[in-house]
Amino acid sequence: MKGSQMDSRARCGSGIDVKTTYTGRYTMGFGVAPRTSHPRSRSSLANHAYQLHCSMGVHPLPGTMKGLKKGDHAAETAALIPKARAQAASGDLAGAIEALLALEKLSRLHNDLASLTTLVVEVLTLLHAHKQFTLLIEHVTLLCKRRAQKSQAIGKIVTTAIAFIPDAPTEELRVQLIQALRTVADGRIFLEKERAQLTQWLSQIKEKNGLISEAADILQEVHVETYGAMTKLEKAEFILEQVRLTLAKKDYVRAYILSKKILRRVLEEDNFEAAKIKFYKLMIEYDTHENNPLELCRHYQSIFSTKTLTPAEKSDALQHAMLFAVISPHSNLQQDMLHRLAREPLRLDLPAFDTLMKLFTTKEVIPFPLPIPGWDVAASSPIFQDPVRGAQWLEDVHTRTTEHNIRVVAEHYQRIRLPHLADIIGLSEESRISALVSNGSVYAKIDRPAKIISFHKTQSPEELLTNWSTDISELLRLVETTCHLINKENMIHKV
């Protein structure tokens, strides 16, 4: 045997732990990890070193290879807790906490999770019982930062301390405790739900103090859509709070971005009725600011379809949907929604709105003011009382009536004189027609010297050819269908 190996074996006899570096040499070990880039795992390396030492007659010191063995401190914990409570009751709270922390260290190092969680909870409970909230905040951080602290113990510390938040004597202490718990929970997946809850409480405190902007910023720090510990309903409610605060902050762009995190189909699931109504009310606030009547109509229609609404709430939602459908600019989607609302059975209980739907879904000229009994009541609807958009929306009813009339005239006339058109639609010459033509609401060409307006749109050669091809295809289809029917009748009579 070589001299270096004999020296190593001689040193082993002195009781000093020896560890291998796996490079063909031995070094004196004092708990230092082997210096190696060997591809085997740390546990396999440790087992290899242990077997090598035993083969050389060396027995490693306890705790140097695998750490302290697992122990059971349940009996010691059960005996210490009553003593600590009595000691704290006698006025020596610091001594009681110190004794509990000493046993907590042993339980932690010996992997006794049951005793460990019991002891950390007892430490916080004693501090809470004696109203020592400053020390409670300090020990929350202290216990969670202790070496090799177990995740089960950290989770128990956070959940226990959360229950003590309402008992804090001052708002400042509540905020400090929440901040300490948020710091502990930050980055720990098993505490992501608790951190979201703590963040929401902190945001509510800021909002109560009038710090809307700060409350919105705090709540936006949490991205619950990536959390797996929260249910879909909890995530939706949290995001709705984010949207509500950003709207209160007047940050409409961010509010719209946040609203996109909630899928509309999720709101149609069971138990989402309250979240659905809250969501669409927030969207109504947003689209009122954006002056988007068509989206407002869709929001009220979605609210109307909610099963948990009372008859009065359903009636109110349907009225708003009908009015916004009329106010919305003409489009295929607007016409589809208008006809869908005109077929709603509940409209029969609202005579004025039923008449309004019939007027705008029938291709006839509508006089203005609208010939609707009770229209004055409908015109006093809350949407027309809005301080920002109300007057404009009431004026839009007149504009949409005029546009409807011009579209009806355009279907029956290719050319018409302006005085005659103005007499039909009840407007002075060119007062509204020129504006509608300019903004593209209708297609028309006006010959002002001749006072003639043409609604006929000149088609390009490509469009003419496409229309001709479509007509020929339709003609051939009809001929083929006719021949089939004739042959069918002949076969029947022959039989």
Coordinates of C-alpha atoms in Angstrom, one line a residue:
M1 CA 0.0 0.0 0.0
K2 CA 1.3 3.5 -0.9
G3 CA 2.3 5.9 1.8
S4 CA -0.5 8.4 1.2
Q5 CA -3.1 5.7 1.7
M6 CA -1.4 4.5 4.9
D7 CA -1.3 8.1 6.2
S8 CA -5.0 8.4 5.5
R9 CA -5.7 5.1 7.3
A10 CA -3.6 6.3 10.3
R11 CA -5.5 9.5 10.4
C12 CA -8.7 7.6 10.4
G13 CA -7.7 5.9 13.6
S14 CA -7.6 9.2 15.4
G15 CA -11.4 9.6 15.1
I16 CA -11.4 12.3 12.4
D17 CA -14.0 11.8 9.7
V18 CA -12.6 11.1 6.2
K19 CA -14.3 11.9 2.9
T20 CA -13.3 11.1 -0.6
T21 CA -13.0 13.5 -3.5
Y22 CA -13.4 10.7 -6.0
T23 CA -10.2 11.6 -7.7
G24 CA -8.1 8.8 -6.2
R25 CA -7.2 10.8 -2.9
Y26 CA -8.7 11.2 0.5
T27 CA -9.1 14.5 2.5
M28 CA -10.1 15.2 6.1
G29 CA -13.9 15.8 6.1
F30 CA -15.6 18.4 8.1
G31 CA -19.0 18.3 6.4
V32 CA -17.7 19.6 3.1
A33 CA -19.4 18.2 0.0
P34 CA -17.1 16.0 -2.3
R35 CA -15.4 18.0 -5.0
T36 CA -16.5 16.1 -8.1
S37 CA -18.2 16.5 -11.4
H38 CA -19.2 12.8 -11.4
P39 CA -22.5 12.2 -13.2
R40 CA -23.9 10.2 -10.4
S41 CA -26.4 11.8 -8.1
R42 CA -25.4 13.2 -4.7
S43 CA -27.1 10.3 -2.8
S44 CA -25.3 7.6 -4.8
L45 CA -22.0 9.4 -4.2
A46 CA -22.7 9.6 -0.5
N47 CA -23.5 5.9 -0.4
H48 CA -20.3 5.0 -2.3
A49 CA -18.2 7.1 0.1
Y50 CA -19.9 5.4 3.1
Q51 CA -19.2 1.9 1.8
L52 CA -15.6 2.8 0.9
H53 CA -15.0 4.1 4.5
C54 CA -16.4 1.0 6.0
S55 CA -14.3 -1.3 3.8
M56 CA -11.2 0.6 5.2
G57 CA -12.3 0.1 8.8
V58 CA -13.5 3.8 9.1
H59 CA -16.8 4.6 10.6
P60 CA -18.0 8.2 9.8
L61 CA -19.2 10.3 12.7
P62 CA -23.0 10.6 13.2
G63 CA -24.6 13.2 11.0
T64 CA -21.6 13.7 8.6
M65 CA -22.9 11.5 5.8
K66 CA -26.7 11.6 5.9
G67 CA -27.5 14.3 8.5
L68 CA -29.3 13.8 11.8
K69 CA -31.6 10.8 12.0
K70 CA -35.3 11.4 12.2
G71 CA -36.5 11.8 15.8
D72 CA -39.9 12.0 17.6
H73 CA -40.3 14.9 20.0
A74 CA -44.1 14.5 20.4
A75 CA -43.8 13.7 24.1
E76 CA -41.4 16.6 24.8
T77 CA -43.7 19.0 22.8
A78 CA -46.8 17.9 24.7
A79 CA -44.9 18.5 28.0
L80 CA -43.4 21.8 27.1
I81 CA -46.5 23.6 25.7
P82 CA -48.4 23.7 29.1
K83 CA -45.2 24.8 30.8
A84 CA -44.6 27.6 28.3
R85 CA -48.1 28.8 28.6
A86 CA -47.8 29.0 32.4
Q87 CA -44.5 30.7 32.1
A88 CA -45.9 33.3 29.7
A89 CA -48.9 33.8 32.0
S90 CA -46.6 34.5 34.9
G91 CA -45.0 37.3 32.9
D92 CA -42.0 35.6 31.3
L93 CA -43.1 35.6 27.7
A94 CA -39.6 35.9 26.4
G95 CA -38.5 32.8 28.3
A96 CA -41.5 30.8 27.1
I97 CA -40.8 31.7 23.5
E98 CA -37.1 30.9 23.9
A99 CA -37.9 27.4 25.2
L100 CA -40.3 26.7 22.4
L101 CA -37.8 27.9 19.8
A102 CA -35.1 25.6 21.2
L103 CA -37.3 22.6 20.9
E104 CA -38.5 23.8 17.5
K105 CA -34.8 23.7 16.3
L106 CA -34.4 20.1 17.4
S107 CA -37.7 19.1 15.7
R108 CA -36.7 20.8 12.6
L109 CA -33.2 19.2 12.4
H110 CA -34.7 15.8 13.3
N111 CA -37.4 16.1 10.6
D112 CA -40.3 15.8 13.2
L113 CA -42.9 17.6 11.1
A114 CA -45.8 17.0 13.5
S115 CA -43.9 18.5 16.5
L116 CA -42.4 21.3 14.3
T117 CA -45.7 22.6 13.1
T118 CA -47.3 22.4 16.6
L119 CA -44.4 24.4 18.0
V120 CA -44.4 27.2 15.4
V121 CA -48.2 27.5 15.8
E122 CA -47.8 27.7 19.6
V123 CA -45.1 30.4 19.3
L124 CA -47.5 32.6 17.2
T125 CA -50.5 31.8 19.4
L126 CA -48.7 32.8 22.5
L127 CA -47.6 36.2 21.0
H128 CA -51.2 36.7 19.7
A129 CA -52.7 35.8 23.1
H130 CA -50.5 38.4 24.9
K131 CA -51.2 41.1 22.2
Q132 CA -47.5 41.3 21.2
F133 CA -48.2 42.0 17.5
T134 CA -44.8 43.6 16.9
L135 CA -43.1 40.5 18.1
L136 CA -45.5 38.4 16.2
I137 CA -44.5 40.1 12.9
E138 CA -40.8 39.6 13.8
H139 CA -41.3 35.9 14.6
V140 CA -43.2 35.2 11.4
T141 CA -40.2 36.3 9.4
L142 CA -37.7 34.7 11.9
L143 CA -39.4 31.3 11.8
C144 CA -39.7 31.2 8.0
K145 CA -36.0 32.2 7.5
R146 CA -34.6 29.5 9.9
R147 CA -32.1 27.1 8.3
A148 CA -33.7 24.1 6.6
Q149 CA -37.2 25.2 7.5
K150 CA -39.8 22.9 6.2
S151 CA -42.5 24.0 3.7
Q152 CA -45.2 22.4 5.9
A153 CA -44.1 24.6 8.8
I154 CA -44.0 27.7 6.6
G155 CA -47.5 27.0 5.3
K156 CA -48.8 26.6 8.8
I157 CA -47.1 29.8 9.9
V158 CA -48.7 31.8 7.2
T159 CA -52.2 30.3 7.6
T160 CA -52.1 30.8 11.4
A161 CA -50.9 34.4 11.1
I162 CA -53.5 35.2 8.5
A163 CA -56.2 34.4 11.1
F164 CA -54.7 37.0 13.5
I165 CA -54.8 39.9 11.0
P166 CA -58.3 41.2 12.0
D167 CA -57.2 41.2 15.6
A168 CA -54.4 43.7 15.1
P169 CA -55.1 46.8 17.2
T170 CA -54.1 49.4 14.6
E171 CA -54.3 49.5 10.8
E172 CA -50.5 50.1 10.7
L173 CA -49.9 46.8 12.4
R174 CA -52.3 45.1 10.1
V175 CA -50.5 46.4 7.1
Q176 CA -47.1 45.4 8.5
L177 CA -48.3 41.9 9.2
I178 CA -49.8 41.6 5.7
Q179 CA -46.5 42.9 4.2
A180 CA -44.5 40.4 6.2
L181 CA -46.7 37.5 5.1
R182 CA -46.7 38.6 1.5
T183 CA -42.9 38.6 1.6
V184 CA -42.8 35.1 3.1
A185 CA -45.3 33.8 0.5
D186 CA -43.6 35.4 -2.5
G187 CA -42.1 32.8 -4.8
R188 CA -43.6 29.8 -3.0
I189 CA -46.0 28.0 -5.1
F190 CA -47.7 26.3 -2.2
L191 CA -48.7 29.7 -0.8
E192 CA -49.8 31.4 -4.0
K193 CA -53.4 31.4 -3.0
E194 CA -52.7 33.0 0.4
R195 CA -50.5 35.6 -1.2
A196 CA -53.3 36.6 -3.6
Q197 CA -55.7 36.9 -0.6
L198 CA -53.2 39.0 1.3
T199 CA -52.6 41.2 -1.7
Q200 CA -56.4 41.8 -2.1
W201 CA -56.7 42.7 1.6
L202 CA -53.8 45.2 1.3
S203 CA -55.4 46.7 -1.8
Q204 CA -58.7 47.1 0.1
I205 CA -57.0 49.0 2.9
K206 CA -55.4 51.3 0.4
E207 CA -58.7 51.9 -1.4
K208 CA -60.5 52.6 1.9
N209 CA -57.9 55.3 2.6
G210 CA -58.5 56.9 -0.8
L211 CA -55.4 55.6 -2.5
I212 CA -57.1 54.2 -5.6
S213 CA -54.1 54.3 -7.9
E214 CA -51.8 52.6 -5.3
A215 CA -54.5 50.0 -4.6
A216 CA -54.8 49.2 -8.3
D217 CA -51.1 48.9 -8.7
I218 CA -50.8 46.5 -5.8
L219 CA -53.5 44.3 -7.0
Q220 CA -52.0 44.1 -10.5
E221 CA -48.8 42.6 -9.1
V222 CA -50.6 39.2 -8.8
H223 CA -51.3 37.2 -12.0
V224 CA -53.8 34.7 -10.8
E225 CA -54.5 33.3 -14.2
T226 CA -51.3 31.2 -13.8
Y227 CA -52.2 29.9 -10.3
G228 CA -53.2 26.3 -10.0
A229 CA -54.3 26.5 -6.3
M230 CA -57.3 28.8 -7.1
T231 CA -60.6 27.7 -8.7
K232 CA -61.9 29.4 -11.9
L233 CA -64.4 31.3 -9.9
E234 CA -61.8 32.7 -7.5
K235 CA -59.6 33.7 -10.4
A236 CA -62.5 35.4 -12.1
E237 CA -63.5 37.3 -8.9
F238 CA -59.9 38.4 -8.4
I239 CA -59.5 39.7 -12.0
L240 CA -62.9 41.5 -11.7
E241 CA -61.5 43.4 -8.8
Q242 CA -58.4 44.3 -10.9
V243 CA -60.7 45.6 -13.6
R244 CA -62.9 47.5 -11.2
L245 CA -59.9 49.3 -9.6
T246 CA -58.3 50.1 -13.0
L247 CA -61.6 51.6 -14.1
A248 CA -61.8 53.6 -10.9
K249 CA -58.3 54.8 -11.7
K250 CA -59.5 55.8 -15.2
D251 CA -56.9 53.5 -16.8
Y252 CA -59.3 52.2 -19.5
V253 CA -56.6 50.6 -21.7
R254 CA -55.3 48.4 -18.9
A255 CA -58.9 47.6 -17.8
Y256 CA -59.7 46.3 -21.3
I257 CA -56.5 44.2 -21.3
L258 CA -57.4 42.7 -17.9
S259 CA -60.9 42.0 -19.0
K260 CA -59.6 39.8 -21.8
K261 CA -58.3 37.4 -19.3
I262 CA -61.8 36.2 -18.5
L263 CA -63.3 33.9 -21.1
R264 CA -67.0 34.7 -21.9
R265 CA -67.8 31.0 -22.0
V266 CA -66.6 30.5 -18.5
L267 CA -69.1 33.0 -17.2
E268 CA -71.9 30.8 -18.6
E269 CA -71.0 28.0 -16.2
D270 CA -73.0 27.2 -13.1
N271 CA -72.3 29.3 -10.0
F272 CA -70.8 32.1 -12.1
E273 CA -74.0 34.2 -12.2
A274 CA -72.9 36.9 -9.8
A275 CA -69.4 37.1 -11.5
K276 CA -71.1 37.3 -14.9
I277 CA -73.3 40.2 -13.9
K278 CA -70.4 42.0 -12.3
F279 CA -68.3 41.5 -15.3
Y280 CA -70.8 42.9 -17.8
K281 CA -71.6 45.9 -15.6
L282 CA -67.9 46.7 -15.6
M283 CA -67.8 46.3 -19.3
I284 CA -70.8 48.6 -19.6
E285 CA -68.8 51.3 -17.7
Y286 CA -65.9 50.8 -20.1
D287 CA -67.9 50.9 -23.3
T288 CA -69.9 53.9 -22.1
H289 CA -66.6 55.7 -21.9
E290 CA -65.7 54.4 -25.3
N291 CA -69.1 55.3 -26.7
N292 CA -69.7 51.9 -28.2
P293 CA -73.5 51.4 -28.3
L294 CA -73.3 48.0 -30.1
E295 CA -71.1 46.5 -27.4
L296 CA -73.4 48.0 -24.8
C297 CA -76.3 46.2 -26.4
R298 CA -74.4 42.9 -26.3
H299 CA -73.6 43.4 -22.6
Y300 CA -77.2 44.1 -21.6
Q301 CA -78.3 41.1 -23.7
S302 CA -75.9 38.9 -21.9
I303 CA -77.2 40.2 -18.5
F304 CA -80.7 39.6 -19.7
S305 CA -79.9 35.9 -20.4
T306 CA -78.7 35.3 -16.8
K307 CA -81.0 32.9 -15.0
T308 CA -80.9 34.4 -11.5
L309 CA -82.3 37.8 -12.5
T310 CA -85.7 38.9 -11.1
P311 CA -88.5 39.8 -13.7
A312 CA -87.9 43.5 -13.0
E313 CA -84.1 43.1 -13.6
K314 CA -84.8 41.2 -16.8
S315 CA -87.2 43.8 -18.1
D316 CA -84.7 46.6 -17.3
A317 CA -81.9 44.8 -19.1
L318 CA -84.1 44.1 -22.2
Q319 CA -85.1 47.8 -22.4
H320 CA -81.5 48.9 -22.4
A321 CA -80.5 46.3 -25.0
M322 CA -83.3 47.4 -27.3
L323 CA -82.4 51.1 -27.0
F324 CA -78.7 50.5 -27.6
A325 CA -79.6 48.3 -30.6
V326 CA -81.5 51.2 -32.1
I327 CA -78.7 53.7 -31.3
S328 CA -76.0 51.5 -32.8
P329 CA -74.7 52.4 -36.3
H330 CA -76.1 50.2 -39.1
S331 CA -74.2 47.0 -39.7
N332 CA -75.0 43.3 -40.3
L333 CA -74.4 42.5 -36.6
Q334 CA -76.6 45.4 -35.5
Q335 CA -79.4 44.2 -37.8
D336 CA -79.1 40.6 -36.5
M337 CA -79.3 41.8 -32.9
L338 CA -82.2 44.1 -33.7
H339 CA -84.3 41.2 -35.3
R340 CA -83.3 38.9 -32.5
L341 CA -84.6 41.3 -29.8
A342 CA -87.7 41.9 -31.9
R343 CA -88.6 38.2 -31.5
E344 CA -88.0 38.2 -27.7
P345 CA -91.3 37.1 -26.0
L346 CA -90.8 39.4 -23.0
R347 CA -91.1 42.4 -25.4
L348 CA -94.9 42.0 -25.3
D349 CA -94.9 43.2 -21.7
L350 CA -93.3 46.5 -22.9
P351 CA -95.6 48.0 -25.6
A352 CA -93.5 51.1 -26.3
F353 CA -90.4 49.0 -26.9
D354 CA -92.3 46.4 -28.9
T355 CA -93.5 49.2 -31.2
L356 CA -90.0 50.6 -31.5
M357 CA -88.6 47.2 -32.6
K358 CA -91.4 46.9 -35.2
L359 CA -90.6 50.3 -36.7
F360 CA -86.9 49.6 -37.1
T361 CA -87.3 46.1 -38.5
T362 CA -89.9 47.1 -41.1
K363 CA -88.9 48.6 -44.4
E364 CA -91.1 51.7 -44.1
V365 CA -90.5 55.3 -43.5
I366 CA -90.6 56.3 -39.9
P367 CA -91.9 59.8 -39.0
F368 CA -90.1 61.8 -36.3
P369 CA -90.9 62.3 -33.4
L370 CA -91.5 58.6 -33.2
P371 CA -95.2 57.7 -33.3
I372 CA -94.9 55.5 -30.2
P373 CA -97.4 55.7 -27.3
G374 CA -95.4 56.3 -24.2
W375 CA -92.2 57.2 -26.0
D376 CA -91.7 60.1 -23.6
V377 CA -91.4 57.6 -20.8
A378 CA -88.8 55.6 -22.9
A379 CA -86.9 58.8 -23.7
S380 CA -86.6 59.4 -20.0
S381 CA -84.7 56.1 -19.6
P382 CA -81.5 56.3 -17.4
I383 CA -79.2 55.9 -20.4
F384 CA -80.5 59.2 -21.8
Q385 CA -79.8 60.8 -18.4
D386 CA -76.1 59.9 -18.5
P387 CA -74.2 63.2 -17.8
V388 CA -71.7 62.5 -20.5
R389 CA -73.4 60.5 -23.3
G390 CA -77.1 60.9 -22.6
A391 CA -77.8 63.9 -24.8
Q392 CA -75.7 62.5 -27.6
W393 CA -77.5 59.2 -27.5
L394 CA -80.9 60.8 -27.6
E395 CA -79.8 62.7 -30.7
D396 CA -78.5 59.5 -32.2
V397 CA -82.1 58.1 -32.1
H398 CA -83.1 60.8 -34.5
T399 CA -80.0 60.2 -36.6
R400 CA -80.7 56.4 -36.9
T401 CA -84.3 57.2 -37.8
T402 CA -83.1 59.4 -40.7
E403 CA -80.6 56.8 -41.8
H404 CA -83.4 54.1 -41.8
N405 CA -85.7 56.3 -43.9
I406 CA -82.9 57.0 -46.4
R407 CA -82.2 53.3 -46.8
V408 CA -85.9 52.7 -47.4
V409 CA -86.1 55.4 -50.0
A410 CA -82.9 54.1 -51.7
E411 CA -84.5 50.7 -52.1
H412 CA -87.5 52.2 -54.0
Y413 CA -85.8 55.0 -55.9
Q414 CA -82.7 55.2 -58.1
R415 CA -83.0 59.0 -58.4
I416 CA -85.1 61.4 -56.5
R417 CA -85.4 65.2 -56.2
L418 CA -84.1 66.7 -53.0
P419 CA -87.3 68.6 -52.2
H420 CA -89.3 65.4 -52.6
L421 CA -86.9 63.4 -50.4
A422 CA -86.8 66.1 -47.7
D423 CA -90.6 66.0 -47.7
I424 CA -90.6 62.2 -47.3
I425 CA -88.1 62.0 -44.5
G426 CA -89.2 65.2 -42.8
L427 CA -85.9 67.1 -43.1
S428 CA -84.9 70.4 -44.7
E429 CA -83.0 70.0 -48.0
E430 CA -79.4 68.6 -47.5
S431 CA -79.5 69.3 -43.8
R432 CA -78.9 65.7 -42.8
I433 CA -78.5 64.0 -46.1
S434 CA -75.1 65.6 -46.9
A435 CA -73.7 64.7 -43.5
L436 CA -74.8 61.0 -43.9
V437 CA -73.3 60.8 -47.3
S438 CA -70.1 62.4 -46.1
N439 CA -69.6 60.0 -43.2
G440 CA -70.4 57.0 -45.4
S441 CA -73.6 55.9 -43.6
V442 CA -75.4 55.7 -46.9
Y443 CA -74.3 55.8 -50.6
A444 CA -75.6 58.7 -52.7
K445 CA -74.6 61.2 -55.2
I446 CA -76.1 64.7 -55.1
D447 CA -76.5 67.0 -58.1
R448 CA -76.9 70.3 -56.3
P449 CA -77.7 72.5 -59.4
A450 CA -80.3 70.0 -60.6
K451 CA -81.4 69.2 -57.0
I452 CA -81.3 65.5 -57.8
I453 CA -79.9 62.7 -55.6
S454 CA -79.0 59.3 -57.0
F455 CA -78.8 56.2 -54.8
H456 CA -77.6 54.0 -57.6
K457 CA -74.0 52.8 -57.1
T458 CA -72.0 52.4 -60.3
Q459 CA -70.6 49.0 -60.4
S460 CA -67.1 48.1 -61.7
P461 CA -66.7 45.7 -64.6
E462 CA -65.5 43.0 -62.1
E463 CA -68.6 43.5 -60.0
L464 CA -70.9 43.3 -63.0
L465 CA -69.2 40.1 -64.2
T466 CA -69.5 38.6 -60.7
N467 CA -73.2 39.4 -60.5
W468 CA -73.8 38.1 -64.0
S469 CA -72.1 34.8 -63.1
T470 CA -74.1 34.5 -59.9
D471 CA -77.3 35.1 -61.8
I472 CA -76.4 32.5 -64.4
S473 CA -75.6 30.0 -61.7
E474 CA -78.9 30.6 -60.0
L475 CA -80.8 30.3 -63.3
L476 CA -79.1 26.9 -64.0
R477 CA -79.9 25.7 -60.5
L478 CA -83.6 26.6 -61.0
V479 CA -83.7 24.8 -64.4
E480 CA -82.1 21.7 -62.9
T481 CA -84.5 21.7 -60.0
T482 CA -87.5 22.2 -62.4
C483 CA -86.3 19.3 -64.6
H484 CA -86.0 17.1 -61.6
L485 CA -89.5 17.8 -60.4
I486 CA -90.9 17.2 -63.9
N487 CA -89.1 13.8 -64.1
K488 CA -90.3 12.9 -60.6
E489 CA -94.0 13.6 -61.6
N490 CA -93.7 11.7 -64.8
M491 CA -92.3 8.6 -62.9
I492 CA -95.1 8.8 -60.4
H493 CA -97.8 8.9 -63.1
K494 CA -96.3 6.1 -65.1
V495 CA -96.4 3.8 -62.0

